[in-house]
Coordinates of C-alpha atoms in Angstrom, one line a residue:
M1 CA 0.0 0.0 0.0
D2 CA 1.5 3.3 -1.0
G3 CA -1.2 5.6 0.4
T4 CA -2.6 6.6 -3.0
I5 CA -6.2 6.5 -4.1
S6 CA -7.0 4.9 -7.4
P7 CA -10.2 5.6 -9.4
E8 CA -11.2 2.0 -8.6
S9 CA -10.9 2.6 -4.9
G10 CA -13.8 1.7 -2.7
F11 CA -14.1 5.2 -1.2
E12 CA -17.6 6.6 -0.8
S13 CA -17.0 9.0 -3.6
G14 CA -17.2 6.1 -6.0
A15 CA -20.1 4.6 -4.3
K16 CA -22.7 7.3 -4.5
K17 CA -23.2 10.9 -5.4
D18 CA -25.2 13.1 -3.1
D19 CA -26.7 16.5 -4.1
A20 CA -25.8 17.9 -0.7
Y21 CA -22.1 18.8 -0.3
R22 CA -20.1 16.4 1.9
V23 CA -16.8 17.4 3.5
L24 CA -13.8 15.7 2.1
A25 CA -13.1 13.9 5.4
R26 CA -16.5 12.0 5.0
K27 CA -16.5 11.9 1.2
Y28 CA -13.1 10.1 1.1
R29 CA -13.5 8.0 4.2
P30 CA -11.8 4.5 3.6
R31 CA -14.1 1.6 3.0
T32 CA -11.6 -1.3 2.8
F33 CA -8.4 -2.3 4.5
D34 CA -6.5 -1.3 1.3
D35 CA -7.7 2.3 1.8
L36 CA -6.2 2.6 5.3
V37 CA -3.1 4.7 4.9
G38 CA -0.1 4.1 7.1
Q39 CA -1.6 1.2 9.1
E40 CA 0.2 -1.7 7.4
P41 CA 1.2 -3.6 10.6
M42 CA -2.3 -3.8 11.9
V43 CA -3.7 -4.9 8.4
R44 CA -1.0 -7.6 8.2
T45 CA -1.9 -9.0 11.7
L46 CA -5.6 -9.1 10.9
Q47 CA -5.0 -10.7 7.5
N48 CA -3.0 -13.6 9.1
A49 CA -5.6 -13.9 11.9
F50 CA -8.5 -14.1 9.4
E51 CA -6.7 -16.6 7.1
T52 CA -5.8 -19.0 9.9
G53 CA -9.2 -18.6 11.7
R54 CA -7.6 -17.2 14.8
I55 CA -10.1 -14.4 15.2
A56 CA -10.1 -12.6 18.6
Q57 CA -13.2 -11.8 20.6
A58 CA -12.3 -8.1 21.2
W59 CA -10.0 -5.5 19.8
M60 CA -8.8 -2.2 21.3
L61 CA -8.0 0.5 18.8
T62 CA -6.1 3.5 20.1
G63 CA -4.3 6.5 18.6
V64 CA -4.4 10.3 18.3
R65 CA -7.4 12.0 16.7
G66 CA -8.0 11.6 13.0
V67 CA -6.0 8.4 12.4
G68 CA -9.1 6.3 11.6
K69 CA -10.1 4.5 14.7
T70 CA -13.9 4.5 14.1
T71 CA -13.4 4.0 10.4
T72 CA -11.2 1.0 11.1
A73 CA -13.8 -0.4 13.5
R74 CA -16.4 -0.3 10.8
I75 CA -14.1 -1.9 8.2
L76 CA -13.3 -4.6 10.7
A77 CA -17.0 -5.2 11.3
R78 CA -17.5 -5.3 7.6
G79 CA -14.7 -7.9 7.2
L80 CA -16.2 -10.1 10.0
N81 CA -19.6 -10.1 8.3
Y82 CA -18.4 -10.0 4.7
E83 CA -20.6 -12.3 2.6
I84 CA -21.3 -12.7 -1.1
P85 CA -23.8 -15.6 -1.7
G86 CA -22.0 -18.4 -3.5
E87 CA -18.6 -16.7 -3.4
V88 CA -17.5 -15.7 0.1
E89 CA -18.9 -17.4 3.2
Q90 CA -16.3 -16.6 5.9
P91 CA -14.6 -13.5 7.4
T92 CA -11.9 -11.9 5.2
I93 CA -10.0 -8.7 4.8
R94 CA -10.3 -8.8 1.0
L95 CA -13.3 -6.6 0.4
D96 CA -13.0 -6.2 -3.3
K97 CA -16.7 -6.3 -4.0
P98 CA -19.6 -4.9 -2.0
G99 CA -21.2 -7.6 0.2
I100 CA -24.8 -7.9 1.2
H101 CA -24.1 -6.2 4.6
C102 CA -21.3 -3.8 3.6
E103 CA -23.3 -0.7 2.7
A104 CA -25.4 -0.8 5.9
I105 CA -22.4 -1.4 8.1
M106 CA -20.3 1.5 6.6
E107 CA -23.3 3.9 7.0
G108 CA -23.7 2.8 10.6
R109 CA -27.3 1.5 10.2
H110 CA -26.9 -2.3 10.3
V111 CA -29.0 -4.0 13.0
D112 CA -26.3 -6.4 14.0
V113 CA -23.5 -3.8 14.2
I114 CA -24.3 -1.6 17.2
E115 CA -22.3 1.6 17.6
M116 CA -22.3 3.3 21.0
D117 CA -20.7 6.5 22.0
A118 CA -19.3 6.0 25.5
A119 CA -19.1 9.8 26.1
S120 CA -22.9 10.0 26.2
H121 CA -23.6 6.5 27.5
T122 CA -21.3 6.1 30.5
G123 CA -23.5 4.2 33.0
I124 CA -24.0 0.7 34.1
G125 CA -27.5 0.7 32.6
D126 CA -26.1 1.2 29.1
I127 CA -23.7 -1.7 29.6
R128 CA -26.5 -3.9 31.0
E129 CA -28.5 -3.4 27.8
I130 CA -25.5 -4.7 25.9
T131 CA -24.9 -7.7 28.1
D132 CA -28.6 -8.6 28.0
A133 CA -28.8 -8.3 24.2
A134 CA -25.6 -10.2 23.6
R135 CA -27.3 -13.5 24.5
Y136 CA -29.4 -13.4 21.4
R137 CA -28.0 -14.4 18.0
P138 CA -27.6 -11.8 15.2
A139 CA -30.6 -11.2 13.0
S140 CA -29.0 -11.5 9.6
A141 CA -25.2 -11.1 9.8
R142 CA -22.6 -13.7 10.9
Y143 CA -21.5 -11.8 14.0
K144 CA -23.2 -9.3 16.3
V145 CA -20.5 -6.6 16.6
Y146 CA -20.5 -3.9 19.3
I147 CA -18.4 -0.8 18.5
I148 CA -17.9 1.4 21.6
D149 CA -16.2 4.7 20.8
E150 CA -14.3 6.7 23.4
V151 CA -14.5 3.7 25.7
H152 CA -12.3 5.4 28.3
M153 CA -15.4 7.5 29.2
L154 CA -17.2 4.6 30.8
S155 CA -17.7 4.7 34.5
N156 CA -16.0 2.1 36.8
A157 CA -19.3 0.4 37.4
A158 CA -19.8 0.1 33.6
F159 CA -16.3 -1.4 33.1
N160 CA -16.9 -3.9 35.9
G161 CA -20.3 -4.8 34.4
L162 CA -18.7 -5.5 31.1
L163 CA -15.8 -7.7 32.3
K164 CA -17.7 -11.0 32.5
T165 CA -19.3 -10.8 29.1
L166 CA -16.0 -9.5 27.6
E167 CA -14.1 -12.4 29.0
E168 CA -16.5 -15.1 27.9
P169 CA -18.8 -13.7 25.2
P170 CA -21.0 -15.9 23.1
E171 CA -19.5 -17.2 19.9
H172 CA -21.6 -14.9 17.8
V173 CA -20.5 -11.6 19.6
K174 CA -17.4 -9.5 18.9
F175 CA -16.3 -6.2 20.6
I176 CA -14.4 -3.4 19.1
F177 CA -13.3 -0.5 21.3
A178 CA -11.8 2.8 20.2
T179 CA -10.1 5.4 22.5
T180 CA -7.7 8.3 22.4
E181 CA -6.9 7.9 26.2
I182 CA -5.6 4.3 26.4
R183 CA -4.2 5.0 29.9
K184 CA -7.7 5.6 31.3
V185 CA -8.9 2.1 30.3
P186 CA -8.6 -0.4 33.2
V187 CA -6.0 -3.1 32.8
T188 CA -8.7 -5.7 33.4
V189 CA -10.3 -4.6 30.1
L190 CA -7.0 -4.3 28.2
S191 CA -6.0 -7.8 29.1
R192 CA -9.1 -9.2 27.4
C193 CA -8.5 -7.4 24.1
Q194 CA -6.1 -7.4 21.2
R195 CA -4.6 -3.9 21.2
F196 CA -3.7 -2.0 18.0
D197 CA -1.9 1.3 18.2
L198 CA -2.9 3.2 15.1
R199 CA 0.1 5.3 13.9
R200 CA 0.3 8.9 12.8
I201 CA 0.4 9.0 9.0
D202 CA 3.8 9.8 7.6
A203 CA 4.1 13.2 6.0
E204 CA 5.1 11.7 2.7
K205 CA 2.1 9.4 2.6
L206 CA -0.1 12.3 3.7
V207 CA 1.1 14.5 1.0
S208 CA 0.4 11.8 -1.6
L209 CA -3.1 11.3 -0.2
L210 CA -3.9 15.0 -0.3
R211 CA -2.5 15.3 -3.9
D212 CA -4.7 12.4 -5.1
I213 CA -7.8 13.8 -3.5
A214 CA -7.1 17.3 -4.9
G215 CA -6.7 15.8 -8.3
K216 CA -10.1 14.0 -8.0
E217 CA -11.7 17.3 -6.9
G218 CA -10.0 19.2 -9.9
I219 CA -8.1 21.5 -7.6
D220 CA -4.7 23.0 -8.6
I221 CA -2.5 23.0 -5.5
A222 CA 1.2 23.7 -5.1
D223 CA 3.5 21.1 -3.6
E224 CA 4.6 23.5 -0.9
A225 CA 1.0 24.1 0.0
L226 CA 0.5 20.3 0.4
A227 CA 3.5 20.1 2.6
L228 CA 2.2 22.9 4.8
I229 CA -1.2 21.1 5.2
A230 CA 0.5 17.8 6.0
R231 CA 2.7 19.6 8.6
A232 CA -0.2 21.4 10.1
G233 CA -2.3 18.1 10.2
E234 CA 0.4 16.5 12.4
G235 CA -0.2 13.0 11.0
S236 CA -4.0 13.1 11.2
A237 CA -5.8 12.4 7.9
R238 CA -9.0 14.0 9.1
D239 CA -7.3 17.2 10.2
S240 CA -5.4 17.4 6.9
L241 CA -8.6 16.9 4.9
S242 CA -10.4 19.5 6.9
L243 CA -7.6 22.0 6.2
L244 CA -7.6 21.0 2.5
D245 CA -11.4 21.6 2.4
Q246 CA -10.9 25.0 4.0
A247 CA -8.0 25.9 1.6
I248 CA -10.2 25.0 -1.4
A249 CA -12.8 27.5 -0.3
H250 CA -10.1 30.1 0.5
G251 CA -8.1 29.7 -2.7
G252 CA -11.0 29.6 -5.1
G253 CA -9.7 26.9 -7.4
H254 CA -5.9 27.5 -7.1
I255 CA -4.1 27.0 -3.9
G256 CA -0.5 28.4 -3.4
S257 CA 1.7 28.4 -0.4
E258 CA 0.9 32.1 0.2
H259 CA -2.8 31.3 0.4
L260 CA -2.1 28.6 3.0
R261 CA 0.1 30.9 5.1
E262 CA -2.5 33.6 5.0
M263 CA -5.3 31.2 6.0
L264 CA -3.3 29.4 8.8
G265 CA -1.7 32.6 10.1
L266 CA 1.7 31.2 9.4
A267 CA 4.8 33.2 8.7
D268 CA 6.6 32.7 5.4
R269 CA 8.9 29.8 5.8
A270 CA 11.8 31.6 4.0
R271 CA 11.4 34.5 6.5
V272 CA 11.5 32.1 9.4
I273 CA 14.8 30.8 8.0
D274 CA 16.1 34.4 7.7
L275 CA 15.1 34.9 11.4
F276 CA 17.0 31.8 12.3
E277 CA 20.1 33.0 10.6
Q278 CA 19.8 36.4 12.3
V279 CA 19.6 35.0 15.8
M280 CA 22.4 32.5 15.2
K281 CA 24.6 35.4 14.1
G282 CA 23.6 37.2 17.3
D283 CA 22.0 40.1 15.4
A284 CA 19.3 40.9 17.9
A285 CA 18.3 44.2 16.2
A286 CA 17.6 42.6 12.8
A287 CA 15.8 39.7 14.5
L288 CA 13.4 42.1 16.3
E289 CA 12.7 43.9 13.1
E290 CA 12.0 40.7 11.3
M291 CA 9.6 39.6 14.1
K292 CA 7.8 42.9 13.9
G293 CA 7.4 42.6 10.2
Q294 CA 5.9 39.2 10.4
Y295 CA 3.6 40.2 13.2
E296 CA 2.3 43.2 11.1
I297 CA 1.2 40.9 8.3
G298 CA -0.7 38.7 10.7
A299 CA 1.7 36.0 11.9
D300 CA 1.1 34.8 15.5
P301 CA 4.3 35.2 17.6
V302 CA 3.7 31.7 19.1
V303 CA 3.5 30.2 15.6
V304 CA 6.7 32.1 14.5
L305 CA 8.6 30.7 17.5
S306 CA 7.1 27.2 16.9
D307 CA 8.3 27.4 13.3
L308 CA 11.7 28.5 14.5
A309 CA 11.8 25.5 16.8
D310 CA 10.8 23.2 14.0
F311 CA 13.6 24.5 11.8
T312 CA 16.1 24.2 14.6
H313 CA 15.0 20.5 14.9
L314 CA 15.3 20.1 11.2
V315 CA 18.9 21.5 11.2
T316 CA 19.8 19.2 14.0
R317 CA 18.4 16.2 12.2
L318 CA 20.2 17.2 9.0
K319 CA 23.5 17.4 11.0
I320 CA 23.0 13.9 12.4
V321 CA 21.0 12.2 9.6
P322 CA 21.6 14.0 6.2
K323 CA 18.9 11.9 4.5
A324 CA 16.3 13.7 6.6
G325 CA 16.2 16.4 4.0
D326 CA 14.8 14.0 1.4
E327 CA 11.4 13.8 3.1
A328 CA 8.4 15.1 1.2
S329 CA 7.3 17.5 3.9
V330 CA 10.7 19.4 3.7
T331 CA 10.6 22.3 1.2
E332 CA 13.5 23.0 -1.2
A333 CA 14.5 26.2 0.8
E334 CA 14.5 24.2 4.1
R335 CA 16.5 21.5 2.5
T336 CA 19.2 23.7 0.9
R337 CA 19.7 26.3 3.7
G338 CA 19.2 23.7 6.5
R339 CA 22.2 21.7 5.2
E340 CA 24.3 24.9 5.1
F341 CA 23.4 25.6 8.7
A342 CA 24.0 22.0 9.7
E343 CA 27.6 22.2 8.4
K344 CA 28.4 25.5 10.3
L345 CA 26.5 25.1 13.6
S346 CA 27.5 22.8 16.5
L347 CA 25.2 20.4 18.2
R348 CA 25.7 22.1 21.5
L349 CA 24.6 25.4 20.0
L350 CA 21.5 23.9 18.3
S351 CA 20.6 22.1 21.6
R352 CA 20.9 25.3 23.5
A353 CA 18.7 27.1 21.0
W354 CA 16.1 24.4 21.2
Q355 CA 15.9 24.6 25.0
I356 CA 15.5 28.4 24.9
L357 CA 12.8 28.1 22.3
L358 CA 11.0 25.3 24.1
K359 CA 10.8 27.4 27.3
G360 CA 10.1 30.6 25.4
I361 CA 7.1 29.3 23.5
A362 CA 5.4 28.5 26.9
E363 CA 6.3 31.9 28.1
V364 CA 4.8 33.6 25.1
Q365 CA 1.6 31.5 25.3
A366 CA 1.1 32.7 28.9
A367 CA 2.2 36.3 28.4
P368 CA -0.3 39.2 28.3
K369 CA 1.7 40.7 25.4
P370 CA 2.8 37.9 23.2
L371 CA 4.9 40.1 20.9
A372 CA 6.9 41.6 23.7
A373 CA 7.5 38.1 25.2
A374 CA 8.6 36.8 21.8
D375 CA 11.0 39.7 21.4
M376 CA 12.6 38.8 24.7
V377 CA 13.0 35.2 23.6
L378 CA 14.8 36.4 20.4
V379 CA 17.1 38.6 22.4
R380 CA 17.9 35.7 24.7
L381 CA 18.6 33.5 21.6
A382 CA 20.8 36.2 20.0
Y383 CA 22.9 36.8 23.1
A384 CA 23.3 33.0 23.8
A385 CA 24.5 32.4 20.2
D386 CA 28.1 33.3 20.9
L387 CA 28.4 32.3 24.5
P388 CA 31.2 29.7 25.0
D389 CA 30.3 26.2 26.0
P390 CA 31.0 25.3 29.7
E391 CA 34.1 23.4 28.7
E392 CA 35.4 26.3 26.6
A393 CA 34.8 28.7 29.4
L394 CA 36.6 26.5 31.9
K395 CA 39.5 26.1 29.5
A396 CA 39.7 29.9 29.0
L397 CA 39.7 30.5 32.7
R398 CA 42.3 27.7 33.3
D399 CA 44.6 28.9 30.4
G400 CA 44.1 32.6 31.1
T401 CA 43.0 33.3 27.5
L402 CA 40.7 36.1 26.3
P403 CA 39.7 37.3 22.8
P404 CA 42.3 39.7 21.2
A405 CA 41.9 43.4 21.9
G406 CA 39.3 45.0 19.7
A407 CA 38.2 41.7 18.2
Q408 CA 34.5 41.3 17.7
Q409 CA 32.8 38.2 19.1
P410 CA 30.8 36.1 16.6
G411 CA 27.6 37.8 16.0
S412 CA 28.5 41.0 17.8
G413 CA 27.6 43.1 14.8
A414 CA 26.3 46.7 14.7
G415 CA 22.7 45.5 14.9
R416 CA 23.4 43.8 18.1
G417 CA 25.3 46.5 19.8
A418 CA 28.2 46.1 22.3
P419 CA 27.5 45.9 26.0
Q420 CA 28.0 49.3 27.7
G421 CA 30.2 49.7 30.7
A422 CA 30.4 52.4 33.2
G423 CA 30.4 55.9 31.7
G424 CA 28.8 54.7 28.5
Q425 CA 32.0 53.2 27.1
P426 CA 31.7 49.8 25.5
V427 CA 33.3 47.0 27.4
Q428 CA 35.3 45.9 24.4
A429 CA 36.8 49.4 24.1
R430 CA 37.6 49.4 27.8
M431 CA 39.4 46.1 27.6
S432 CA 41.4 47.4 24.6
T433 CA 42.5 50.4 26.5
A434 CA 43.5 48.3 29.4
Q435 CA 45.6 46.0 27.2
A436 CA 47.4 48.9 25.6
G437 CA 49.7 49.3 28.7
P438 CA 50.3 51.8 31.4
A439 CA 51.1 54.6 29.0
S440 CA 47.5 54.6 27.6
S441 CA 45.6 53.0 30.4
G442 CA 46.6 55.0 33.4
H443 CA 44.9 53.7 36.4
G444 CA 41.5 52.7 37.5
P445 CA 39.3 49.6 37.1
S446 CA 40.0 49.4 33.4
A447 CA 43.6 48.8 33.9
R448 CA 43.0 45.7 35.9
M449 CA 41.0 44.1 33.0
A450 CA 44.1 43.7 30.8
G451 CA 45.4 40.4 29.5
S452 CA 43.7 37.5 31.1
P453 CA 41.6 36.7 34.2
S454 CA 44.8 36.1 36.1
A455 CA 45.9 39.7 35.3
Q456 CA 43.2 40.9 37.6
L457 CA 45.1 39.3 40.5
R458 CA 48.5 41.0 39.7
P459 CA 49.5 44.2 41.4
V460 CA 49.2 47.3 39.2
E461 CA 52.6 49.0 38.8
S462 CA 51.1 52.4 37.6
A463 CA 50.5 55.4 39.7
P464 CA 49.2 54.5 43.2
E465 CA 45.5 55.0 43.8
P466 CA 44.3 57.1 46.7
K467 CA 43.8 54.9 49.7
V468 CA 40.7 55.0 51.8
A469 CA 41.3 54.9 55.5
E470 CA 40.1 51.7 56.9
A471 CA 39.5 50.7 60.5
P472 CA 42.1 48.3 61.8
V473 CA 40.9 44.7 61.8
P474 CA 41.0 43.4 65.4
H475 CA 43.1 40.3 65.9
V476 CA 40.9 37.3 66.6
P477 CA 42.7 34.6 68.5
T478 CA 42.2 31.1 67.4
R479 CA 41.0 30.1 70.8
P480 CA 39.2 33.0 72.6
E481 CA 40.0 33.4 76.2
P482 CA 37.0 32.4 78.3
A483 CA 34.9 35.1 79.9
V484 CA 35.1 35.5 83.6
N485 CA 31.5 34.2 84.1
G486 CA 31.2 31.8 81.1
P487 CA 32.7 29.8 78.3
G488 CA 34.7 31.5 75.6
S489 CA 34.0 29.3 72.6
L490 CA 31.4 26.8 71.4
A491 CA 33.7 23.9 72.3
E492 CA 33.9 25.2 75.9
C493 CA 30.1 25.4 75.9
A494 CA 30.0 21.7 75.0
A495 CA 32.6 21.0 77.7
L496 CA 30.5 22.9 80.3
A497 CA 27.4 20.8 79.3
A498 CA 29.5 17.6 79.7
E499 CA 30.7 18.8 83.1
K500 CA 27.0 19.5 84.1
R501 CA 26.1 16.0 82.9
D502 CA 23.7 17.4 80.3
I503 CA 24.8 14.9 77.6
P504 CA 21.8 15.6 75.1
L505 CA 22.7 19.3 75.1
K506 CA 26.4 18.5 74.6
V507 CA 25.6 16.4 71.6
A508 CA 23.3 19.0 70.2
I509 CA 26.0 21.7 70.5
E510 CA 28.6 19.5 68.8
R511 CA 26.4 18.1 66.0
N512 CA 23.5 20.6 65.4
M513 CA 25.0 24.1 65.6
R514 CA 26.9 25.8 62.8
L515 CA 28.5 28.8 64.5
V516 CA 28.1 32.2 62.9
S517 CA 29.5 34.4 65.6
F518 CA 30.5 34.0 69.3
E519 CA 30.7 36.8 71.8
P520 CA 30.5 36.6 75.6
G521 CA 26.8 36.5 76.4
R522 CA 25.7 36.1 72.8
I523 CA 25.9 33.2 70.4
E524 CA 24.6 33.3 66.8
F525 CA 24.3 30.0 65.0
Q526 CA 22.7 28.3 62.0
P527 CA 20.9 25.1 63.0
T528 CA 21.2 21.9 61.0
P529 CA 18.0 20.4 59.5
D530 CA 17.7 17.8 62.3
A531 CA 18.2 20.3 65.1
D532 CA 15.6 20.6 67.9
A533 CA 13.3 23.6 67.4
D534 CA 14.0 24.8 71.0
L535 CA 17.8 24.4 70.8
A536 CA 18.5 28.2 71.0
G537 CA 16.2 28.8 74.0
N538 CA 17.3 25.7 75.8
L539 CA 21.0 26.6 75.4
G540 CA 20.5 30.2 76.5
R541 CA 18.6 29.1 79.6
K542 CA 21.2 26.5 80.6
L543 CA 24.1 28.9 80.1
T544 CA 22.4 31.6 82.1
E545 CA 21.7 29.1 84.9
W546 CA 25.2 27.7 85.0
T547 CA 27.2 30.9 84.7
G548 CA 24.9 33.4 86.5
T549 CA 25.2 35.7 83.5
R550 CA 22.6 36.4 80.9
W551 CA 23.2 34.5 77.6
I552 CA 21.3 35.1 74.4
C553 CA 21.3 32.5 71.6
I554 CA 20.1 33.6 68.2
V555 CA 19.1 31.4 65.2
S556 CA 20.6 32.9 62.0
R557 CA 19.9 32.2 58.3
T558 CA 23.5 33.0 57.5
Q559 CA 25.7 30.1 56.5
G560 CA 27.8 29.1 59.5
R561 CA 31.0 27.2 59.8
P562 CA 31.0 23.4 60.1
T563 CA 29.8 21.9 63.3
L564 CA 32.3 20.7 65.9
H565 CA 31.7 17.1 65.0
E566 CA 32.2 17.9 61.3
E567 CA 35.5 19.7 62.0
R568 CA 36.7 16.8 64.1
E569 CA 35.8 14.3 61.4
A570 CA 37.6 16.5 58.8
N571 CA 40.7 16.7 60.9
K572 CA 40.6 13.0 61.5
R573 CA 40.4 12.3 57.7
Q574 CA 43.3 14.7 57.1
L575 CA 45.5 13.1 59.7
L576 CA 44.8 9.6 58.3
T577 CA 45.6 10.9 54.8
D578 CA 48.8 12.5 56.0
A579 CA 49.8 9.3 57.8
R580 CA 49.2 7.2 54.6
S581 CA 51.5 9.5 52.7
E582 CA 54.4 8.9 55.1
P583 CA 57.0 6.7 53.3
L584 CA 57.5 4.4 56.3
V585 CA 53.8 3.9 56.8
A586 CA 53.3 3.2 53.1
E587 CA 56.0 0.5 53.3
L588 CA 54.3 -1.0 56.3
L589 CA 50.9 -1.1 54.6
A590 CA 52.5 -2.6 51.5
A591 CA 54.3 -5.3 53.6
F592 CA 51.1 -6.3 55.4
P593 CA 48.2 -6.5 52.9
G594 CA 44.9 -5.8 54.5
A595 CA 46.3 -3.6 57.3
E596 CA 44.5 -0.4 58.0
I597 CA 45.3 2.8 59.9
V598 CA 42.7 3.1 62.6
N599 CA 44.1 6.0 64.7
V600 CA 46.6 8.7 64.7
H601 CA 48.2 10.1 67.9
V602 CA 49.4 13.7 67.7
R603 CA 52.4 14.2 70.0
A604 CA 54.2 17.4 70.8
P605 CA 57.9 17.6 69.9
E606 CA 60.3 16.6 72.7
G607 CA 61.2 19.4 75.0
D608 CA 58.1 21.5 74.1
T609 CA 54.9 22.0 76.1
P610 CA 52.0 20.4 74.3
S611 CA 49.9 23.0 72.5
A612 CA 46.2 23.4 72.9
E613 CA 45.8 22.3 69.4
A614 CA 47.7 19.0 70.0
V615 CA 45.9 18.1 73.1
P616 CA 42.3 16.7 72.9
E617 CA 39.8 19.0 74.5
N618 CA 37.6 16.1 75.6
P619 CA 39.8 13.0 76.4
D620 CA 36.7 10.8 76.6
E621 CA 36.2 10.9 72.9
G622 CA 39.8 10.2 71.7
E623 CA 42.5 12.2 70.0
F624 CA 40.2 13.8 67.4
D625 CA 37.9 15.7 69.7
G626 CA 39.9 18.9 69.9
D627 CA 38.2 22.1 68.7
E628 CA 41.0 22.9 66.3
Q629 CA 43.8 20.4 65.7
D630 CA 46.9 21.2 63.6
P631 CA 47.0 18.5 60.8
N632 CA 50.7 19.2 60.3
A633 CA 51.6 18.7 64.0

């Protein structure tokens, strides 16, 4: 099956002529399995089943709108009851000649083929009528066929009432279900049916179908217009035929691509490609002008961005699969220019543009002013076009490389405009001035932008800048001296709690408090997620009671230093790492496979008094419980 319609086809147009106009979707509705376009796997399965006599009791047809679920159900019912006296006496999919039941079945008026819309018959009472009538044999046909459309709309009670009959139906009863929401159908029903997923029709077959129907209707239509209809139909034959019907009325006998764009509110495809080129160059000004021009002739900003995303997807496919340009839905302009872009643009750039467009389309749809939102998406695309990839940015920072002085970035044309720095001077110019040397740069912030990122860290040898008097920074001792009436550090608070036998508070201080600041009488800390909600109040009350001086404990959102427990664990890991790196220890570990270092004792040099850092503050917990240990001791 190639998806074409021959004059001998069994379509309704060849069956009867009505005075009243019938839309193309009904006039050219398929009547045989050969007329089904793009559903070859299902047809092959049914053909083998009918020829071997392995006919199921129920079928589930699912797929998007317009792919032919209800039509396929009628054709299947016709094949089950196909009969020509003296020639055909059994089910078949070869429906070359009209049978005695075919016309009534295809028109939905046969007494033994009952169609029910589950959207309007959702209750258990409707299903009870089916189960009661299923006991009786068909009036004239071979099988009594029940076609239930939109079956997912049935209620739970209706589904449950259908299960028994569906599992063990009489030999003369067949069920055909159709739905667009297969996930809403209970598994108990799906397990009793043969499921067929009707596919979207390929664009090439859809274009061929539309061309044949247009020829039968005597309509002159351009190939590009057919491709536009097939693309807008999104694989749905009914949607595509409805658009063709509308285009015939709009074009008045001749349909060109410009008529389709005007009717659908689409932007010119060539202009969309021009817009793509402008944003990829980083020319934001030209892109905004192009968007404004398309908007003024009636193009919807959402549609323009959607077309831009489609072309981005096409260029990406052409880069990966060059044969993708040979599809019938791809116009010559898209094919030629798309391959040019595919050779020049990287996959990372195309992927980034796709992500920006995908998010931007949703923003434009929800924005009160779609044109303004679309403009901002284009600006975002243009400025992201020449951004370095993360690997390139890291490499530039690591190597200390920057673009040459005065060199324009890709896409930084006049239409885009250079970013302005302080005083209105462009950043590029400021960087060029800085790189010219002390003779031209003088002093100031610009001079520190010369060369590379590392140059910003070098001292400037030019004229000294005026210094601003700064308050002297007070010296903060590593271990504050304890106050007269209280502890002088968080570690001493934990030691005081241990001395007072308040072990829960000691553990909370060590494991749940990230110290922000410590002053006599005032502690500010950030609690850990598993800290007690009343930790600050409890600690303040206990310290006030133990010291006789008022203490205030404040919970802060500022990121604090690691907890005492985390610092001890970090010191322990560092000591173990340092120990493993000692040559003698490494030789011992190599000589005794499986040996491990379980502890490290920090000893003061001989003749020296042990420092506070080398002596554990809490001997009960081992050598790693000091507030601040020196890893190099």
